PDB file of C-alpha atoms and ligand atoms in Angstrom:
ATOM      1  CA  MET A  23      80.094  83.787  97.330  1.00  0.00           C
ATOM      2  CA  SER A  24      83.138  84.656  95.201  1.00  0.00           C
ATOM      3  CA  ALA A  25      85.907  86.788  96.647  1.00  0.00           C
ATOM      4  CA  ALA A  26      85.147  89.483  94.061  1.00  0.00           C
ATOM      5  CA  MET A  27      81.481  89.527  95.104  1.00  0.00           C
ATOM      6  CA  SER A  28      82.170  89.612  98.815  1.00  0.00           C
ATOM      7  CA  LEU A  29      84.538  92.560  98.260  1.00  0.00           C
ATOM      8  CA  SER A  30      81.816  94.668  96.838  1.00  0.00           C
ATOM      9  CA  THR A  31      78.900  93.693  99.122  1.00  0.00           C
ATOM     10  CA  ASN A  32      80.287  93.380 102.671  1.00  0.00           C
ATOM     11  CA  PRO A  33      81.645  96.529 104.478  1.00  0.00           C
ATOM     12  CA  ASP A  34      85.033  94.996 105.311  1.00  0.00           C
ATOM     13  CA  PRO A  35      85.260  91.528 103.976  1.00  0.00           C
ATOM     14  CA  ALA A  36      88.207  92.707 102.103  1.00  0.00           C
ATOM     15  CA  GLY A  37      90.497  93.009 105.177  1.00  0.00           C
ATOM     16  CA  ASP A  38      92.227  89.765 104.341  1.00  0.00           C
ATOM     17  CA  ILE A  39      92.176  90.416 100.636  1.00  0.00           C
ATOM     18  CA  ARG A  40      93.551  93.909 101.110  1.00  0.00           C
ATOM     19  CA  ASP A  41      96.382  92.440 103.203  1.00  0.00           C
ATOM     20  CA  LYS A  42      97.483  90.621 100.069  1.00  0.00           C
ATOM     21  CA  LEU A  43      98.523  93.926  98.608  1.00  0.00           C
ATOM     22  CA  ILE A  44     101.634  95.322 100.261  1.00  0.00           C
ATOM     23  CA  ILE A  45     102.121  98.945  99.205  1.00  0.00           C
ATOM     24  CA  GLY A  46     105.708 100.040  98.980  1.00  0.00           C
ATOM     25  CA  LEU A  47     106.177 103.475 100.438  1.00  0.00           C
ATOM     26  CA  ASP A  48     109.149 104.350  98.185  1.00  0.00           C
ATOM     27  CA  VAL A  49     108.995 108.085  98.808  1.00  0.00           C
ATOM     28  CA  PRO A  50     111.684 110.505 100.161  1.00  0.00           C
ATOM     29  CA  SER A  51     110.164 111.697 103.399  1.00  0.00           C
ATOM     30  CA  VAL A  52     107.782 110.834 106.193  1.00  0.00           C
ATOM     31  CA  GLU A  53     105.638 113.810 105.193  1.00  0.00           C
ATOM     32  CA  GLU A  54     105.153 112.284 101.732  1.00  0.00           C
ATOM     33  CA  ALA A  55     104.602 108.889 103.145  1.00  0.00           C
ATOM     34  CA  ARG A  56     101.954 110.152 105.552  1.00  0.00           C
ATOM     35  CA  SER A  57     100.224 111.955 102.743  1.00  0.00           C
ATOM     36  CA  VAL A  58     100.177 108.846 100.523  1.00  0.00           C
ATOM     37  CA  VAL A  59      98.850 106.707 103.392  1.00  0.00           C
ATOM     38  CA  GLU A  60      96.077 109.264 104.107  1.00  0.00           C
ATOM     39  CA  ARG A  61      95.077 109.464 100.468  1.00  0.00           C
ATOM     40  CA  ILE A  62      94.902 105.675 100.267  1.00  0.00           C
ATOM     41  CA  GLY A  63      92.848 105.513 103.464  1.00  0.00           C
ATOM     42  CA  ASP A  64      91.269 102.144 104.191  1.00  0.00           C
ATOM     43  CA  ALA A  65      92.152 100.833 100.790  1.00  0.00           C
ATOM     44  CA  GLY A  66      95.604 100.116 102.200  1.00  0.00           C
ATOM     45  CA  THR A  67      96.231  97.856 105.205  1.00  0.00           C
ATOM     46  CA  PHE A  68      99.813  96.680 104.696  1.00  0.00           C
ATOM     47  CA  TYR A  69     102.793  98.960 103.955  1.00  0.00           C
ATOM     48  CA  LYS A  70     106.395  98.323 103.074  1.00  0.00           C
ATOM     49  CA  ILE A  71     109.173 100.601 104.180  1.00  0.00           C
ATOM     50  CA  GLY A  72     112.422 100.174 102.265  1.00  0.00           C
ATOM     51  CA  TYR A  73     115.777 101.944 102.144  1.00  0.00           C
ATOM     52  CA  GLN A  74     114.538 105.291 100.887  1.00  0.00           C
ATOM     53  CA  LEU A  75     112.081 105.903 103.693  1.00  0.00           C
ATOM     54  CA  ALA A  76     113.814 103.871 106.413  1.00  0.00           C
ATOM     55  CA  TYR A  77     116.865 106.181 106.339  1.00  0.00           C
ATOM     56  CA  ALA A  78     114.622 109.252 106.320  1.00  0.00           C
ATOM     57  CA  GLY A  79     112.649 108.705 109.551  1.00  0.00           C
ATOM     58  CA  GLY A  80     110.941 105.551 108.428  1.00  0.00           C
ATOM     59  CA  PHE A  81     111.350 103.606 111.647  1.00  0.00           C
ATOM     60  CA  GLU A  82     109.427 106.159 113.636  1.00  0.00           C
ATOM     61  CA  PHE A  83     106.856 106.216 110.867  1.00  0.00           C
ATOM     62  CA  ALA A  84     106.612 102.421 111.047  1.00  0.00           C
ATOM     63  CA  ARG A  85     105.604 102.795 114.721  1.00  0.00           C
ATOM     64  CA  GLU A  86     103.001 105.404 113.704  1.00  0.00           C
ATOM     65  CA  LEU A  87     101.476 103.033 111.108  1.00  0.00           C
ATOM     66  CA  ILE A  88     101.432 100.139 113.542  1.00  0.00           C
ATOM     67  CA  GLY A  89      99.693 102.438 116.072  1.00  0.00           C
ATOM     68  CA  GLN A  90      96.995 103.057 113.424  1.00  0.00           C
ATOM     69  CA  GLY A  91      96.423  99.321 113.019  1.00  0.00           C
ATOM     70  CA  LYS A  92      98.319  99.013 109.740  1.00  0.00           C
ATOM     71  CA  LYS A  93     100.799  96.119 109.094  1.00  0.00           C
ATOM     72  CA  VAL A  94     104.342  97.032 108.303  1.00  0.00           C
ATOM     73  CA  PHE A  95     106.952  95.182 106.241  1.00  0.00           C
ATOM     74  CA  LEU A  96     110.477  96.431 106.850  1.00  0.00           C
ATOM     75  CA  ASP A  97     112.333  95.690 103.644  1.00  0.00           C
ATOM     76  CA  LEU A  98     115.804  96.156 105.010  1.00  0.00           C
ATOM     77  CA  LYS A  99     117.396  93.177 103.142  1.00  0.00           C
ATOM     78  CA  LEU A 100     119.870  92.548 105.932  1.00  0.00           C
ATOM     79  CA  HIS A 101     123.165  90.794 105.055  1.00  0.00           C
ATOM     80  CA  ASP A 102     126.207  90.849 107.387  1.00  0.00           C
ATOM     81  CA  ILE A 103     128.097  88.536 109.707  1.00  0.00           C
ATOM     82  CA  GLY A 104     125.821  86.339 111.735  1.00  0.00           C
ATOM     83  CA  ASN A 105     126.178  88.108 115.088  1.00  0.00           C
ATOM     84  CA  THR A 106     125.365  91.512 113.526  1.00  0.00           C
ATOM     85  CA  VAL A 107     122.311  90.131 111.727  1.00  0.00           C
ATOM     86  CA  GLU A 108     121.015  88.305 114.821  1.00  0.00           C
ATOM     87  CA  GLU A 109     121.293  91.454 117.050  1.00  0.00           C
ATOM     88  CA  GLY A 110     119.898  93.674 114.287  1.00  0.00           C
ATOM     89  CA  VAL A 111     116.899  91.428 113.886  1.00  0.00           C
ATOM     90  CA  ARG A 112     116.408  91.405 117.680  1.00  0.00           C
ATOM     91  CA  SER A 113     116.222  95.243 117.593  1.00  0.00           C
ATOM     92  CA  VAL A 114     113.854  95.286 114.605  1.00  0.00           C
ATOM     93  CA  ALA A 115     111.578  92.785 116.295  1.00  0.00           C
ATOM     94  CA  ARG A 116     110.907  95.279 119.097  1.00  0.00           C
ATOM     95  CA  LEU A 117     109.329  97.681 116.576  1.00  0.00           C
ATOM     96  CA  GLY A 118     106.350  95.462 116.078  1.00  0.00           C
ATOM     97  CA  ALA A 119     106.726  95.027 112.293  1.00  0.00           C
ATOM     98  CA  THR A 120     105.104  92.025 110.619  1.00  0.00           C
ATOM     99  CA  PHE A 121     107.746  91.172 108.036  1.00  0.00           C
ATOM    100  CA  LEU A 122     111.518  91.805 107.761  1.00  0.00           C
ATOM    101  CA  THR A 123     113.697  90.833 104.781  1.00  0.00           C
ATOM    102  CA  VAL A 124     117.205  89.377 104.829  1.00  0.00           C
ATOM    103  CA  HIS A 125     119.195  88.147 101.856  1.00  0.00           C
ATOM    104  CA  ALA A 126     118.937  84.402 101.331  1.00  0.00           C
ATOM    105  CA  TYR A 127     122.427  83.426 102.375  1.00  0.00           C
ATOM    106  CA  PRO A 128     122.573  80.533 104.810  1.00  0.00           C
ATOM    107  CA  GLN A 129     124.567  82.315 107.575  1.00  0.00           C
ATOM    108  CA  THR A 130     122.302  85.334 107.293  1.00  0.00           C
ATOM    109  CA  MET A 131     119.072  83.321 107.375  1.00  0.00           C
ATOM    110  CA  ARG A 132     120.243  81.208 110.313  1.00  0.00           C
ATOM    111  CA  ALA A 133     121.103  84.339 112.291  1.00  0.00           C
ATOM    112  CA  ALA A 134     117.875  86.097 111.446  1.00  0.00           C
ATOM    113  CA  VAL A 135     115.800  83.056 112.578  1.00  0.00           C
ATOM    114  CA  ALA A 136     117.728  83.057 115.881  1.00  0.00           C
ATOM    115  CA  GLY A 137     117.242  86.864 116.311  1.00  0.00           C
ATOM    116  CA  LYS A 138     113.509  86.794 115.910  1.00  0.00           C
ATOM    117  CA  ALA A 139     112.948  83.780 118.241  1.00  0.00           C
ATOM    118  CA  GLY A 140     110.098  84.318 120.666  1.00  0.00           C
ATOM    119  CA  THR A 141     108.576  87.251 118.724  1.00  0.00           C
ATOM    120  CA  ASP A 142     105.845  87.497 116.093  1.00  0.00           C
ATOM    121  CA  LEU A 143     108.146  88.951 113.451  1.00  0.00           C
ATOM    122  CA  LYS A 144     108.301  86.915 110.268  1.00  0.00           C
ATOM    123  CA  ILE A 145     111.570  86.688 108.306  1.00  0.00           C
ATOM    124  CA  LEU A 146     111.410  86.734 104.526  1.00  0.00           C
ATOM    125  CA  ALA A 147     114.428  85.568 102.503  1.00  0.00           C
ATOM    126  CA  VAL A 148     115.109  87.542  99.354  1.00  0.00           C
ATOM    127  CA  THR A 149     116.241  84.937  96.829  1.00  0.00           C
ATOM    128  CA  VAL A 150     117.113  86.733  93.520  1.00  0.00           C
ATOM    129  CA  LEU A 151     116.087  90.359  93.134  1.00  0.00           C
ATOM    130  CA  THR A 152     113.328  90.883  90.555  1.00  0.00           C
ATOM    131  CA  SER A 153     115.459  93.439  88.768  1.00  0.00           C
ATOM    132  CA  TYR A 154     117.941  90.672  87.887  1.00  0.00           C
ATOM    133  CA  ASP A 155     117.863  88.435  84.830  1.00  0.00           C
ATOM    134  CA  ASP A 156     120.266  85.624  84.017  1.00  0.00           C
ATOM    135  CA  ILE A 157     122.777  88.020  82.405  1.00  0.00           C
ATOM    136  CA  ASP A 158     122.861  90.155  85.578  1.00  0.00           C
ATOM    137  CA  LEU A 159     123.663  87.064  87.603  1.00  0.00           C
ATOM    138  CA  VAL A 160     126.717  86.312  85.394  1.00  0.00           C
ATOM    139  CA  GLU A 161     127.770  89.975  85.696  1.00  0.00           C
ATOM    140  CA  ALA A 162     127.485  89.630  89.512  1.00  0.00           C
ATOM    141  CA  GLY A 163     129.983  86.722  89.408  1.00  0.00           C
ATOM    142  CA  TYR A 164     127.737  83.681  89.420  1.00  0.00           C
ATOM    143  CA  ALA A 165     128.641  80.761  87.230  1.00  0.00           C
ATOM    144  CA  PRO A 166     125.987  80.487  84.509  1.00  0.00           C
ATOM    145  CA  VAL A 167     122.782  79.702  86.347  1.00  0.00           C
ATOM    146  CA  THR A 168     119.240  80.734  85.590  1.00  0.00           C
ATOM    147  CA  SER A 169     117.476  83.010  88.095  1.00  0.00           C
ATOM    148  CA  ALA A 170     114.843  80.252  88.388  1.00  0.00           C
ATOM    149  CA  GLU A 171     117.469  77.671  89.413  1.00  0.00           C
ATOM    150  CA  LEU A 172     119.106  80.002  91.944  1.00  0.00           C
ATOM    151  CA  VAL A 173     115.725  80.982  93.408  1.00  0.00           C
ATOM    152  CA  ALA A 174     114.872  77.266  93.771  1.00  0.00           C
ATOM    153  CA  HIS A 175     118.218  76.516  95.471  1.00  0.00           C
ATOM    154  CA  ARG A 176     117.800  79.364  97.916  1.00  0.00           C
ATOM    155  CA  ALA A 177     114.155  78.584  98.639  1.00  0.00           C
ATOM    156  CA  ALA A 178     115.180  75.014  99.619  1.00  0.00           C
ATOM    157  CA  GLN A 179     117.860  76.426 101.954  1.00  0.00           C
ATOM    158  CA  ALA A 180     115.389  78.907 103.486  1.00  0.00           C
ATOM    159  CA  ARG A 181     112.934  76.030 104.059  1.00  0.00           C
ATOM    160  CA  ASP A 182     115.613  73.930 105.693  1.00  0.00           C
ATOM    161  CA  LEU A 183     116.603  76.828 107.977  1.00  0.00           C
ATOM    162  CA  ASP A 184     112.955  77.417 108.985  1.00  0.00           C
ATOM    163  CA  VAL A 185     112.656  80.882 107.434  1.00  0.00           C
ATOM    164  CA  ASP A 186     109.020  82.070 107.409  1.00  0.00           C
ATOM    165  CA  GLY A 187     108.755  83.133 103.784  1.00  0.00           C
ATOM    166  CA  ILE A 188     110.396  83.642 100.432  1.00  0.00           C
ATOM    167  CA  VAL A 189     110.670  86.799  98.279  1.00  0.00           C
ATOM    168  CA  CYS A 190     110.906  85.917  94.631  1.00  0.00           C
ATOM    169  CA  ALA A 191     109.350  86.868  91.264  1.00  0.00           C
ATOM    170  CA  ALA A 192     105.896  85.501  90.787  1.00  0.00           C
ATOM    171  CA  THR A 193     107.259  83.715  87.667  1.00  0.00           C
ATOM    172  CA  GLU A 194     109.017  81.387  90.156  1.00  0.00           C
ATOM    173  CA  ALA A 195     106.171  81.099  92.677  1.00  0.00           C
ATOM    174  CA  GLU A 196     104.808  77.728  91.544  1.00  0.00           C
ATOM    175  CA  ARG A 197     108.223  76.104  91.729  1.00  0.00           C
ATOM    176  CA  VAL A 198     108.939  77.729  95.048  1.00  0.00           C
ATOM    177  CA  ARG A 199     105.613  76.526  96.433  1.00  0.00           C
ATOM    178  CA  SER A 200     106.500  72.974  95.429  1.00  0.00           C
ATOM    179  CA  ILE A 201     109.735  73.354  97.407  1.00  0.00           C
ATOM    180  CA  VAL A 202     108.568  75.164 100.536  1.00  0.00           C
ATOM    181  CA  GLY A 203     105.105  73.682 100.812  1.00  0.00           C
ATOM    182  CA  PRO A 204     101.896  75.431 102.036  1.00  0.00           C
ATOM    183  CA  GLY A 205     103.212  76.558 105.403  1.00  0.00           C
ATOM    184  CA  ARG A 206     105.577  79.268 104.228  1.00  0.00           C
ATOM    185  CA  LEU A 207     104.793  82.632 102.653  1.00  0.00           C
ATOM    186  CA  ILE A 208     105.580  83.630  99.122  1.00  0.00           C
ATOM    187  CA  VAL A 209     105.871  87.410  98.631  1.00  0.00           C
ATOM    188  CA  THR A 210     106.345  88.749  95.186  1.00  0.00           C
ATOM    189  CA  PRO A 211     107.529  92.173  94.012  1.00  0.00           C
ATOM    190  CA  GLY A 212     107.920  92.807  90.260  1.00  0.00           C
ATOM    191  CA  ILE A 213     104.145  93.289  89.944  1.00  0.00           C
ATOM    192  CA  ARG A 214     102.842  95.542  87.147  1.00  0.00           C
ATOM    193  CA  PRO A 215      99.180  96.176  86.266  1.00  0.00           C
ATOM    194  CA  ALA A 216      98.602  95.723  82.534  1.00  0.00           C
ATOM    195  CA  GLY A 217     100.116  98.622  80.612  1.00  0.00           C
ATOM    196  CA  ALA A 218     102.177  99.982  83.548  1.00  0.00           C
ATOM    197  CA  GLU A 219     105.872 100.761  82.987  1.00  0.00           C
ATOM    198  CA  ALA A 220     108.277  97.994  84.062  1.00  0.00           C
ATOM    199  CA  GLY A 221     111.005 100.502  85.078  1.00  0.00           C
ATOM    200  CA  ASP A 222     114.016  98.582  86.324  1.00  0.00           C
ATOM    201  CA  GLN A 223     112.020  95.346  87.040  1.00  0.00           C
ATOM    202  CA  LYS A 224     112.870  92.462  84.766  1.00  0.00           C
ATOM    203  CA  ARG A 225     110.867  89.469  86.046  1.00  0.00           C
ATOM    204  CA  ILE A 226     107.318  90.915  86.107  1.00  0.00           C
ATOM    205  CA  VAL A 227     103.748  89.705  86.025  1.00  0.00           C
ATOM    206  CA  THR A 228     100.311  91.354  86.497  1.00  0.00           C
ATOM    207  CA  PRO A 229      98.539  91.261  89.899  1.00  0.00           C
ATOM    208  CA  ALA A 230      96.083  88.632  88.687  1.00  0.00           C
ATOM    209  CA  GLU A 231      98.912  86.409  87.382  1.00  0.00           C
ATOM    210  CA  GLY A 232     100.845  86.834  90.620  1.00  0.00           C
ATOM    211  CA  ILE A 233      97.900  85.526  92.633  1.00  0.00           C
ATOM    212  CA  ARG A 234      97.143  82.750  90.198  1.00  0.00           C
ATOM    213  CA  LEU A 235     100.769  81.608  90.341  1.00  0.00           C
ATOM    214  CA  GLY A 236     100.460  81.239  94.105  1.00  0.00           C
ATOM    215  CA  ALA A 237     101.791  84.389  95.751  1.00  0.00           C
ATOM    216  CA  ASP A 238     100.413  85.078  99.213  1.00  0.00           C
ATOM    217  CA  HIS A 239     101.265  88.804  99.041  1.00  0.00           C
ATOM    218  CA  LEU A 240     102.038  91.126  96.115  1.00  0.00           C
ATOM    219  CA  VAL A 241     104.423  94.112  96.602  1.00  0.00           C
ATOM    220  CA  VAL A 242     103.590  97.183  94.528  1.00  0.00           C
ATOM    221  CA  ALA A 243     105.291 100.544  94.951  1.00  0.00           C
ATOM    222  CA  ARG A 244     105.618 102.909  91.912  1.00  0.00           C
ATOM    223  CA  PRO A 245     102.383 101.978  90.191  1.00  0.00           C
ATOM    224  CA  ILE A 246     100.574 103.124  93.369  1.00  0.00           C
ATOM    225  CA  VAL A 247     102.671 105.822  95.044  1.00  0.00           C
ATOM    226  CA  LYS A 248     103.378 107.598  91.736  1.00  0.00           C
ATOM    227  CA  ALA A 249      99.796 107.377  90.478  1.00  0.00           C
ATOM    228  CA  ALA A 250      97.675 110.523  90.183  1.00  0.00           C
ATOM    229  CA  ASP A 251      95.195 108.791  92.442  1.00  0.00           C
ATOM    230  CA  PRO A 252      96.954 106.279  94.698  1.00  0.00           C
ATOM    231  CA  ARG A 253      93.718 105.108  96.313  1.00  0.00           C
ATOM    232  CA  ALA A 254      92.165 104.285  92.921  1.00  0.00           C
ATOM    233  CA  ALA A 255      95.379 102.508  91.877  1.00  0.00           C
ATOM    234  CA  ALA A 256      95.399 100.409  95.079  1.00  0.00           C
ATOM    235  CA  ASP A 257      91.677  99.668  94.833  1.00  0.00           C
ATOM    236  CA  ALA A 258      92.019  98.492  91.272  1.00  0.00           C
ATOM    237  CA  ILE A 259      94.792  96.062  92.265  1.00  0.00           C
ATOM    238  CA  VAL A 260      92.801  94.724  95.185  1.00  0.00           C
ATOM    239  CA  ARG A 261      89.798  94.116  92.831  1.00  0.00           C
ATOM    240  CA  GLU A 262      92.100  92.300  90.440  1.00  0.00           C
ATOM    241  CA  ILE A 263      93.443  90.200  93.364  1.00  0.00           C
ATOM    242  CA  ALA A 264      89.890  89.383  94.490  1.00  0.00           C
ATOM    243  CA  GLN A 265      88.872  88.271  90.992  1.00  0.00           C
ATOM    244  CA  ALA A 266      91.923  86.014  90.708  1.00  0.00           C
ATOM    245  CA  LEU A 267      91.406  84.230  94.022  1.00  0.00           C
TER     246      LEU A 267
HETATM  247  O1  LIG B 305     113.384  91.176  94.587  1.00  0.00           O
HETATM  248  C1  LIG B 305     112.914  92.258  95.041  1.00  0.00           C
HETATM  249  C2  LIG B 305     112.905  92.529  96.356  1.00  0.00           C
HETATM  250  C3  LIG B 305     112.347  93.737  96.792  1.00  0.00           C
HETATM  251  N1  LIG B 305     111.828  94.622  95.926  1.00  0.00           N
HETATM  252  C4  LIG B 305     111.250  95.856  96.430  1.00  0.00           C
HETATM  253  O2  LIG B 305     109.850  95.933  96.070  1.00  0.00           O
HETATM  254  C5  LIG B 305     109.446  97.202  95.672  1.00  0.00           C
HETATM  255  C6  LIG B 305     108.976  97.133  94.248  1.00  0.00           C
HETATM  256  O3  LIG B 305     108.762  98.445  93.751  1.00  0.00           O
HETATM  257  P1  LIG B 305     108.031  98.783  92.317  1.00  0.00           P
HETATM  258  O4  LIG B 305     108.064 100.258  92.288  1.00  0.00           O
HETATM  259  O5  LIG B 305     106.663  98.164  92.481  1.00  0.00           O
HETATM  260  O6  LIG B 305     108.864  98.130  91.289  1.00  0.00           O
HETATM  261  C7  LIG B 305     110.685  98.104  95.826  1.00  0.00           C
HETATM  262  O7  LIG B 305     110.574  98.803  97.074  1.00  0.00           O
HETATM  263  C8  LIG B 305     111.868  97.130  95.890  1.00  0.00           C
HETATM  264  O8  LIG B 305     112.892  97.559  96.707  1.00  0.00           O
HETATM  265  C9  LIG B 305     111.862  94.302  94.580  1.00  0.00           C
HETATM  266  O9  LIG B 305     111.433  95.106  93.743  1.00  0.00           O
HETATM  267  N2  LIG B 305     112.381  93.108  94.194  1.00  0.00           N
END
């Protein structure tokens, strides 16, 4: 039975498929986040909390979501001296989140791996933000390097430091998979359903392309949380994922 067929015929075969879609709760308050989650209902199983919500009560809301059986990705993109990162990760691990991001700098990744030891938290290393292109990297002070090369370099370092997964654009997912192998996660923001506005994202693909290129999870925020019908938007992406598997 194809994944697409099983999605439409079995009451909850889609649990695993739905987990492939991580919905970014980029909204200004817990009240709005709660309302979005309620509207999406069982179409959403995995939610991401980033800066906007985290600093507006998002940690408490993360506990609420986990209590409802949802998975939570804390997209905090930590980057500091090693001791601070290690202790910060130790605190985050107590919340019961599934994923936490750190920037893919070796000291930071090493500290994060030490901080989550003995817990179920998975650390994801953010390689090159999907809003960056090669010109942005030069502006940020990097010697001319393509985003694809820098992603590959950082993915290899993340693998060597035993980080659980990589955040990159899906355009780099095939190369990253060849570097990190099958045992590590590839999580890709910069996903836009056909016809959706790119906004500030520069390295984008559609949900189907993201899955075909080898992403384990797709991160989508604005195309869902700003949609007139967030549940329909999430469902359409899950269907597209199922068809691409
Ligand atoms: O490289 C990265 C790392 C993280 N993000 C985050 O993902 C979502 C994407 O939001 P959209 O509205 O779907 O563009 C957002 O929360 C980012 O902080 C990323 O885009 N790129």
